[in-house]
Short mmCIF file of N, CA and C in Angstrom, two decimals:
data_model
loop_
_atom_site.label_atom_id
_atom_site.label_comp_id
_atom_site.label_asym_id
_atom_site.label_seq_id
_atom_site.Cartn_x
_atom_site.Cartn_y
_atom_site.Cartn_z
N UNK E 1 1.01 -1.19 0.09
CA UNK E 1 0.03 -0.07 0.28
C UNK E 1 1.02 1.21 0.09
N UNK E 2 0.52 2.24 -0.40
CA UNK E 2 1.42 3.49 -0.91
C UNK E 2 1.37 4.06 0.43
N UNK E 3 2.20 4.94 0.48
CA UNK E 3 2.42 6.70 1.78
C UNK E 3 1.35 6.92 1.34
N UNK E 4 1.05 7.46 2.54
CA UNK E 4 -0.58 8.57 2.08
C UNK E 4 0.57 10.61 2.06
N UNK E 5 -0.40 10.96 1.41
CA UNK E 5 -0.11 12.13 1.05
C UNK E 5 0.19 12.85 2.64
N UNK E 6 1.31 14.08 2.62
CA UNK E 6 1.42 14.96 3.48
C UNK E 6 -0.33 15.58 4.03
N UNK E 7 -1.17 15.80 3.00
CA UNK E 7 -1.86 16.05 3.40
C UNK E 7 -3.18 15.41 3.07
N UNK E 8 -3.38 14.58 3.24
CA UNK E 8 -4.21 13.03 3.48
C UNK E 8 -5.14 13.24 4.23
N UNK E 9 -5.19 13.66 5.96
CA UNK E 9 -5.79 14.46 6.36
C UNK E 9 -6.68 15.40 6.84
N UNK E 10 -5.98 16.32 6.01
CA UNK E 10 -6.45 17.61 5.99
C UNK E 10 -7.64 17.54 5.12
N UNK E 11 -7.08 16.39 3.99
CA UNK E 11 -8.90 16.48 3.32
C UNK E 11 -9.31 15.88 3.04
N UNK E 12 -9.22 14.81 3.87
CA UNK E 12 -10.11 13.70 4.79
C UNK E 12 -11.33 14.60 5.33
N UNK E 13 -10.39 15.20 6.52
CA UNK E 13 -11.51 16.28 7.29
C UNK E 13 -11.85 17.07 6.69
N UNK E 14 -11.74 17.91 6.00
CA UNK E 14 -12.09 18.79 4.97
C UNK E 14 -13.81 18.37 4.51
N UNK E 15 -13.42 17.26 3.89
CA UNK E 15 -14.43 16.33 2.86
C UNK E 15 -15.83 16.07 4.15
N UNK E 16 -15.00 15.04 5.48
CA UNK E 16 -16.03 15.21 6.07
C UNK E 16 -16.73 16.60 7.01
N UNK E 17 -16.14 17.69 7.01
CA UNK E 17 -17.04 19.02 6.89
C UNK E 17 -17.83 19.04 6.63
N UNK E 18 -17.65 18.63 4.82
CA UNK E 18 -19.09 19.20 4.08
C UNK E 18 -19.80 18.17 4.18
N UNK E 19 -19.52 17.08 4.96
CA UNK E 19 -20.73 16.55 5.35
C UNK E 19 -20.66 14.90 4.51
N UNK E 20 -19.41 14.25 3.89
CA UNK E 20 -19.42 13.48 2.83
C UNK E 20 -18.72 12.63 4.00
N UNK E 21 -18.90 11.18 3.60
CA UNK E 21 -18.72 9.99 4.57
C UNK E 21 -17.26 9.50 3.44
N UNK E 22 -16.83 9.27 4.36
CA UNK E 22 -15.42 8.83 3.72
C UNK E 22 -15.66 6.96 4.03
N UNK E 23 -15.63 6.34 2.72
CA UNK E 23 -16.43 4.75 2.58
C UNK E 23 -14.81 3.99 2.76
N UNK E 24 -14.00 4.76 2.25
CA UNK E 24 -12.80 3.89 1.72
C UNK E 24 -11.06 5.01 1.98
N UNK E 25 -10.17 4.27 2.80
CA UNK E 25 -9.07 5.12 2.93
C UNK E 25 -7.63 4.30 2.69
N UNK E 26 -7.67 3.95 1.87
CA UNK E 26 -7.67 3.91 0.62
C UNK E 26 -8.85 3.78 -0.49
N UNK E 27 -8.78 3.92 -1.53
CA UNK E 27 -9.57 2.83 -2.70
C UNK E 27 -8.90 2.44 -3.30
N UNK E 28 -9.54 0.90 -3.15
CA UNK E 28 -8.71 -0.08 -4.00
C UNK E 28 -9.27 -0.20 -5.37
N UNK E 29 -8.65 -0.37 -6.40
CA UNK E 29 -9.07 -1.35 -7.56
C UNK E 29 -7.54 -1.90 -8.08
N UNK E 30 -8.63 -3.15 -8.94
CA UNK E 30 -7.66 -3.71 -9.74
C UNK E 30 -8.08 -3.57 -11.33
N UNK E 31 -7.50 -3.67 -12.30
CA UNK E 31 -7.84 -2.94 -13.10
C UNK E 31 -6.73 -3.16 -14.38
N UNK E 32 -7.06 -3.56 -15.03
CA UNK E 32 -6.20 -4.02 -16.58
C UNK E 32 -4.68 -4.98 -15.94
N UNK E 33 -4.55 -5.93 -14.81
CA UNK E 33 -3.27 -6.39 -14.37
C UNK E 33 -2.74 -5.56 -13.46
N UNK E 34 -3.06 -4.42 -13.12
CA UNK E 34 -2.48 -3.35 -11.88
C UNK E 34 -3.11 -3.67 -10.50
N UNK E 35 -3.11 -3.37 -9.42
CA UNK E 35 -3.73 -2.85 -8.23
C UNK E 35 -3.25 -1.20 -7.98
N UNK E 36 -3.98 -0.70 -8.14
CA UNK E 36 -4.15 0.83 -7.39
C UNK E 36 -4.92 1.22 -6.62
N UNK E 37 -4.25 1.94 -5.83
CA UNK E 37 -4.82 2.92 -4.36
C UNK E 37 -4.96 4.20 -4.73
N UNK E 38 -6.51 5.01 -4.82
CA UNK E 38 -6.80 6.35 -4.76
C UNK E 38 -6.84 6.15 -3.67
N UNK E 39 -6.59 7.82 -3.21
CA UNK E 39 -6.44 8.28 -1.81
C UNK E 39 -7.53 8.21 -0.52
N UNK E 40 -8.66 8.21 -1.35
CA UNK E 40 -9.84 9.03 -0.58
C UNK E 40 -10.97 8.07 -1.66
N UNK E 41 -11.95 7.08 -1.02
CA UNK E 41 -13.52 7.41 -1.39
C UNK E 41 -14.18 7.94 -0.43
N UNK E 42 -15.31 8.14 -1.16
CA UNK E 42 -16.60 9.40 -0.17
C UNK E 42 -17.64 9.00 -0.75
N UNK E 43 -18.67 9.01 -0.05
CA UNK E 43 -20.29 9.45 -0.59
C UNK E 43 -20.66 10.47 0.10
N UNK E 44 -22.06 10.75 -0.24
CA UNK E 44 -22.68 11.72 0.09
C UNK E 44 -23.92 11.52 -0.46
N UNK E 45 -25.03 11.40 0.56
CA UNK E 45 -26.54 11.22 0.44
C UNK E 45 -27.11 12.88 -0.04
N UNK E 46 -27.50 12.71 -1.24
CA UNK E 46 -28.20 14.03 -1.52
C UNK E 46 -29.44 14.30 -1.42
N UNK E 47 -30.12 14.42 -0.39
CA UNK E 47 -31.28 14.38 0.16
C UNK E 47 -32.94 14.93 -0.49
N UNK E 48 -32.21 15.90 -1.24
CA UNK E 48 -33.59 16.50 -2.65
C UNK E 48 -33.17 15.71 -3.24
N UNK E 49 -32.39 14.90 -3.74
CA UNK E 49 -32.82 13.80 -5.02
C UNK E 49 -33.10 12.87 -4.65
N UNK E 50 -32.38 12.32 -3.22
CA UNK E 50 -32.75 11.02 -2.46
C UNK E 50 -31.84 9.76 -3.21
N UNK E 51 -30.53 10.04 -3.42
CA UNK E 51 -29.27 9.78 -4.13
C UNK E 51 -28.19 9.86 -3.97
N UNK E 52 -27.11 9.21 -4.00
CA UNK E 52 -26.03 9.43 -3.89
C UNK E 52 -24.77 9.74 -4.49
N UNK E 53 -23.86 10.64 -3.66
CA UNK E 53 -23.06 10.77 -5.38
C UNK E 53 -21.74 10.50 -4.52
N UNK E 54 -20.90 9.91 -5.32
CA UNK E 54 -20.23 9.18 -4.79
C UNK E 54 -18.72 9.70 -5.69
N UNK E 55 -17.49 10.18 -4.72
CA UNK E 55 -16.00 10.18 -5.34
C UNK E 55 -15.39 9.48 -5.00
N UNK E 56 -13.88 10.01 -5.85
CA UNK E 56 -12.40 9.21 -5.43
C UNK E 56 -11.82 10.45 -5.17
N UNK E 57 -10.56 10.89 -4.04
CA UNK E 57 -9.94 11.62 -4.41
C UNK E 57 -8.57 11.34 -4.38
N UNK E 58 -7.61 11.87 -5.21
CA UNK E 58 -6.31 11.69 -5.30
C UNK E 58 -5.83 12.98 -4.72
N UNK E 59 -4.99 12.80 -3.46
CA UNK E 59 -4.44 14.08 -2.79
C UNK E 59 -3.29 14.29 -3.12
N UNK E 60 -2.70 15.80 -3.48
CA UNK E 60 -0.77 15.24 -4.13
C UNK E 60 -0.93 17.16 -3.16
N UNK E 61 0.62 16.56 -2.38
CA UNK E 61 1.10 17.97 -1.72
C UNK E 61 1.48 19.07 -2.71
N UNK E 62 2.33 18.70 -4.15
CA UNK E 62 3.13 19.57 -4.32
C UNK E 62 4.67 20.48 -3.50
N UNK E 63 5.13 19.57 -3.03
CA UNK E 63 6.13 20.31 -2.10
C UNK E 63 7.28 20.02 -2.68
N UNK E 64 7.12 19.28 -3.73
CA UNK E 64 8.91 18.58 -4.12
C UNK E 64 9.24 19.83 -4.63
N UNK E 65 11.12 19.95 -4.77
CA UNK E 65 11.06 20.82 -6.17
C UNK E 65 10.85 21.42 -7.08
N UNK E 66 10.22 20.26 -7.72
CA UNK E 66 9.84 20.86 -9.68
C UNK E 66 7.93 20.42 -8.96
N UNK E 67 7.73 21.77 -9.27
CA UNK E 67 6.19 21.62 -9.27
C UNK E 67 6.01 21.30 -10.51
N UNK E 68 6.33 21.57 -11.99
CA UNK E 68 5.85 20.66 -12.98
C UNK E 68 6.10 19.25 -12.97
N UNK E 69 7.12 19.03 -12.66
CA UNK E 69 7.51 17.40 -12.58
C UNK E 69 6.24 16.55 -11.50
N UNK E 70 5.48 17.35 -10.72
CA UNK E 70 4.55 17.06 -9.70
C UNK E 70 3.37 16.92 -10.53
N UNK E 71 3.07 17.38 -11.03
CA UNK E 71 1.61 18.21 -12.22
C UNK E 71 2.02 17.17 -12.54
N UNK E 72 2.88 16.57 -13.65
CA UNK E 72 3.05 15.69 -14.55
C UNK E 72 2.32 13.93 -13.95
N UNK E 73 3.20 13.88 -13.04
CA UNK E 73 2.88 12.60 -12.40
C UNK E 73 1.67 12.73 -11.51
N UNK E 74 0.65 13.71 -11.60
CA UNK E 74 -0.41 13.30 -10.73
C UNK E 74 -1.37 13.58 -12.18
N UNK E 75 -1.02 14.35 -13.16
CA UNK E 75 -1.90 14.43 -14.27
C UNK E 75 -1.64 12.45 -14.92
N UNK E 76 -0.57 11.92 -14.86
CA UNK E 76 -0.46 10.43 -15.67
C UNK E 76 -1.41 9.68 -14.30
N UNK E 77 -1.21 9.85 -12.80
CA UNK E 77 -2.16 8.79 -12.30
C UNK E 77 -3.77 9.23 -12.09
N UNK E 78 -3.85 10.82 -12.58
CA UNK E 78 -5.20 11.36 -12.37
C UNK E 78 -6.30 9.46 -14.03
N UNK E 79 -4.88 10.21 -14.93
CA UNK E 79 -6.32 9.64 -16.29
C UNK E 79 -5.97 8.26 -15.85
N UNK E 80 -4.92 7.78 -15.15
CA UNK E 80 -4.99 5.67 -14.86
C UNK E 80 -6.17 5.17 -14.38
N UNK E 81 -6.20 6.40 -12.94
CA UNK E 81 -7.80 6.56 -12.32
C UNK E 81 -8.54 6.60 -12.87
N UNK E 82 -8.42 7.39 -13.67
CA UNK E 82 -10.08 7.93 -14.15
C UNK E 82 -10.51 6.52 -15.27
N UNK E 83 -9.56 6.19 -16.09
CA UNK E 83 -9.75 5.13 -16.71
C UNK E 83 -10.37 3.70 -16.09
N UNK E 84 -9.38 3.37 -15.26
CA UNK E 84 -10.00 2.48 -14.26
C UNK E 84 -11.19 2.00 -13.19
N UNK E 85 -11.47 3.52 -13.15
CA UNK E 85 -12.87 3.97 -12.71
C UNK E 85 -14.46 4.04 -13.20
N UNK E 86 -13.99 4.75 -14.41
CA UNK E 86 -14.93 4.48 -15.68
C UNK E 86 -15.13 2.91 -15.75
N UNK E 87 -14.56 1.97 -15.60
CA UNK E 87 -14.43 0.72 -16.19
C UNK E 87 -15.14 -0.04 -14.67
N UNK E 88 -14.50 0.34 -13.75
CA UNK E 88 -15.02 -0.65 -12.36
C UNK E 88 -15.85 0.17 -11.37
N UNK E 89 -15.97 1.17 -11.52
CA UNK E 89 -17.38 2.55 -10.66
C UNK E 89 -17.62 3.55 -11.24
N UNK E 90 -18.28 3.30 -12.40
CA UNK E 90 -18.70 4.16 -13.10
C UNK E 90 -19.68 5.25 -12.50
N UNK E 91 -20.23 5.16 -11.64
CA UNK E 91 -21.01 5.78 -11.03
C UNK E 91 -19.78 7.03 -10.13
N UNK E 92 -18.76 6.91 -9.98
CA UNK E 92 -18.17 7.43 -8.72
C UNK E 92 -17.37 8.35 -9.70
N UNK E 93 -16.66 9.78 -9.67
CA UNK E 93 -16.27 10.76 -9.90
C UNK E 93 -14.99 10.86 -9.06
N UNK E 94 -14.01 11.18 -10.57
CA UNK E 94 -12.77 11.59 -9.91
C UNK E 94 -12.11 12.82 -9.17
N UNK E 95 -11.23 13.11 -8.32
CA UNK E 95 -10.96 14.51 -8.64
C UNK E 95 -9.49 14.38 -7.80
N UNK E 96 -8.87 15.42 -8.32
CA UNK E 96 -7.37 15.96 -7.85
C UNK E 96 -7.49 16.62 -6.69
N UNK E 97 -7.42 16.79 -5.91
CA UNK E 97 -7.08 17.60 -4.13
C UNK E 97 -5.82 17.97 -4.48
N UNK E 98 -5.57 19.57 -4.50
CA UNK E 98 -4.79 20.21 -5.10
C UNK E 98 -4.45 21.11 -3.71
N UNK E 99 -3.28 21.61 -3.04
CA UNK E 99 -3.55 22.51 -1.91
C UNK E 99 -3.67 23.88 -2.75
N UNK E 100 -3.95 25.14 -1.26
CA UNK E 100 -4.64 26.31 -2.41
C UNK E 100 -3.52 27.13 -2.88
N UNK E 101 -2.36 27.24 -2.53
CA UNK E 101 -1.11 28.03 -2.58
C UNK E 101 -0.54 27.41 -4.05
N UNK E 102 -0.54 26.01 -4.63
CA UNK E 102 0.04 25.62 -5.61
C UNK E 102 -1.33 25.87 -6.60
N UNK E 103 -2.71 25.79 -6.60
CA UNK E 103 -3.40 26.16 -7.04
C UNK E 103 -3.29 27.66 -7.91
N UNK E 104 -3.33 28.71 -6.65
CA UNK E 104 -2.73 29.64 -7.44
C UNK E 104 -1.43 29.99 -7.94
N UNK E 105 -0.77 29.36 -7.20
CA UNK E 105 0.98 29.81 -8.08
C UNK E 105 1.19 28.68 -9.50
N UNK E 106 0.61 28.02 -9.56
CA UNK E 106 0.72 27.02 -10.57
C UNK E 106 -0.41 26.56 -11.46
N UNK E 107 -1.70 26.16 -10.76
CA UNK E 107 -2.55 26.11 -11.55
C UNK E 107 -3.46 26.98 -12.75
N UNK E 108 -2.97 28.08 -12.16
CA UNK E 108 -3.60 29.46 -13.33
C UNK E 108 -2.78 29.71 -14.45
N UNK E 109 -1.25 28.99 -14.61
CA UNK E 109 -0.65 29.22 -15.77
C UNK E 109 -1.22 28.79 -16.52
N UNK E 110 -0.50 28.81 -18.31
CA UNK E 110 -1.17 28.50 -19.31
C UNK E 110 -1.61 27.09 -19.62
N UNK E 111 -0.45 26.33 -19.44
CA UNK E 111 -0.16 25.25 -19.88
C UNK E 111 -1.00 24.16 -18.55
N UNK E 112 -0.60 24.61 -17.76
CA UNK E 112 -1.43 23.23 -16.76
C UNK E 112 -2.80 23.67 -16.32
N UNK E 113 -3.52 24.65 -17.48
CA UNK E 113 -4.30 25.53 -16.72
C UNK E 113 -5.30 24.50 -18.53
N UNK E 114 -4.54 25.10 -19.47
CA UNK E 114 -5.00 23.95 -20.58
C UNK E 114 -4.92 22.59 -20.62
N UNK E 115 -4.06 22.03 -19.69
CA UNK E 115 -4.14 20.36 -19.78
C UNK E 115 -4.99 19.72 -18.93
N UNK E 116 -5.37 20.78 -17.46
CA UNK E 116 -6.67 20.10 -16.95
C UNK E 116 -8.13 20.46 -17.97
N UNK E 117 -8.33 21.65 -18.85
CA UNK E 117 -9.37 21.39 -19.07
C UNK E 117 -9.39 20.68 -20.39
N UNK E 118 -8.38 20.29 -20.92
CA UNK E 118 -8.28 19.28 -22.03
C UNK E 118 -8.07 17.90 -21.61
N UNK E 119 -8.21 17.52 -20.75
CA UNK E 119 -8.21 16.00 -20.06
C UNK E 119 -9.23 16.15 -19.13
N UNK E 120 -10.01 17.30 -18.85
CA UNK E 120 -11.58 17.19 -18.13
C UNK E 120 -10.69 16.68 -16.25
N UNK E 121 -9.73 17.52 -16.00
CA UNK E 121 -9.65 16.85 -14.43
C UNK E 121 -10.49 17.90 -13.69
N UNK E 122 -11.18 16.90 -12.73
CA UNK E 122 -11.60 17.57 -11.77
C UNK E 122 -10.49 17.81 -10.79
N UNK E 123 -11.03 19.23 -10.03
CA UNK E 123 -9.98 19.60 -9.17
C UNK E 123 -10.83 19.92 -7.38
N UNK E 124 -10.42 19.41 -6.24
CA UNK E 124 -10.57 20.28 -4.72
C UNK E 124 -9.44 20.97 -4.58
N UNK E 125 -9.98 22.33 -4.55
CA UNK E 125 -8.75 22.99 -3.76
C UNK E 125 -8.83 22.94 -2.24
N UNK E 126 -7.67 23.22 -1.37
CA UNK E 126 -8.46 23.04 0.07
C UNK E 126 -7.27 23.82 0.33
N UNK E 127 -7.49 24.43 1.85
CA UNK E 127 -6.75 25.35 2.15
C UNK E 127 -6.10 23.92 3.84
N UNK E 128 -5.48 23.84 3.81
CA UNK E 128 -4.56 22.31 4.20
C UNK E 128 -4.46 23.24 5.64
N UNK E 129 -4.10 24.57 6.09
CA UNK E 129 -4.03 24.91 7.52
C UNK E 129 -5.67 24.64 8.38
N UNK E 130 -6.62 25.33 7.34
CA UNK E 130 -7.83 25.63 7.52
C UNK E 130 -9.02 24.05 7.81
N UNK E 131 -7.70 22.87 7.15
CA UNK E 131 -8.58 21.85 6.56
C UNK E 131 -10.25 22.21 5.95
N UNK E 132 -10.20 22.97 4.95
CA UNK E 132 -11.37 23.73 4.60
C UNK E 132 -11.13 23.29 3.28
N UNK E 133 -12.07 22.87 2.14
CA UNK E 133 -12.41 22.98 0.47
C UNK E 133 -12.88 24.50 -0.01
N UNK E 134 -12.21 24.73 -0.53
CA UNK E 134 -11.55 26.21 -1.10
C UNK E 134 -13.10 26.20 -2.54
N UNK E 135 -12.34 25.47 -3.28
CA UNK E 135 -13.19 24.91 -4.78
C UNK E 135 -13.53 24.00 -5.00
N UNK E 136 -14.59 23.69 -5.55
CA UNK E 136 -14.26 22.43 -6.43
C UNK E 136 -14.76 22.63 -8.02
N UNK E 137 -13.90 22.33 -8.91
CA UNK E 137 -13.47 22.35 -10.08
C UNK E 137 -13.73 21.05 -10.83
N UNK E 138 -15.46 21.70 -11.56
CA UNK E 138 -15.25 20.18 -12.84
C UNK E 138 -15.79 20.29 -13.82
#
């Protein structure tokens, strides 16, 4: 099992503050001959619609010296997990959780922004100190 990201628990608590029930920590998938561990699986009952929303969340800290390298790794993981989820758990939406300071300094640059748009990467922007979700980007 892979090591948890340094912001794993902060994102988990932020989701719980918003009413999400953490159902898997991590969410295990086996697909295409590979074992995969997405950081969190969660669900939320939508009372108005009387159905459930299910998500999977991959948490990234972006604390290494090269944000570009971390972004490349995160994007590759996201695309791999997205394909596996589409096959194994199509009802679950995948999100990439990124810290607020990284979102502001890196994800607003043209190339990352265009890649996020091109590959339709869903983002959760979180404040690690407040343990709060700042933005959901679909």
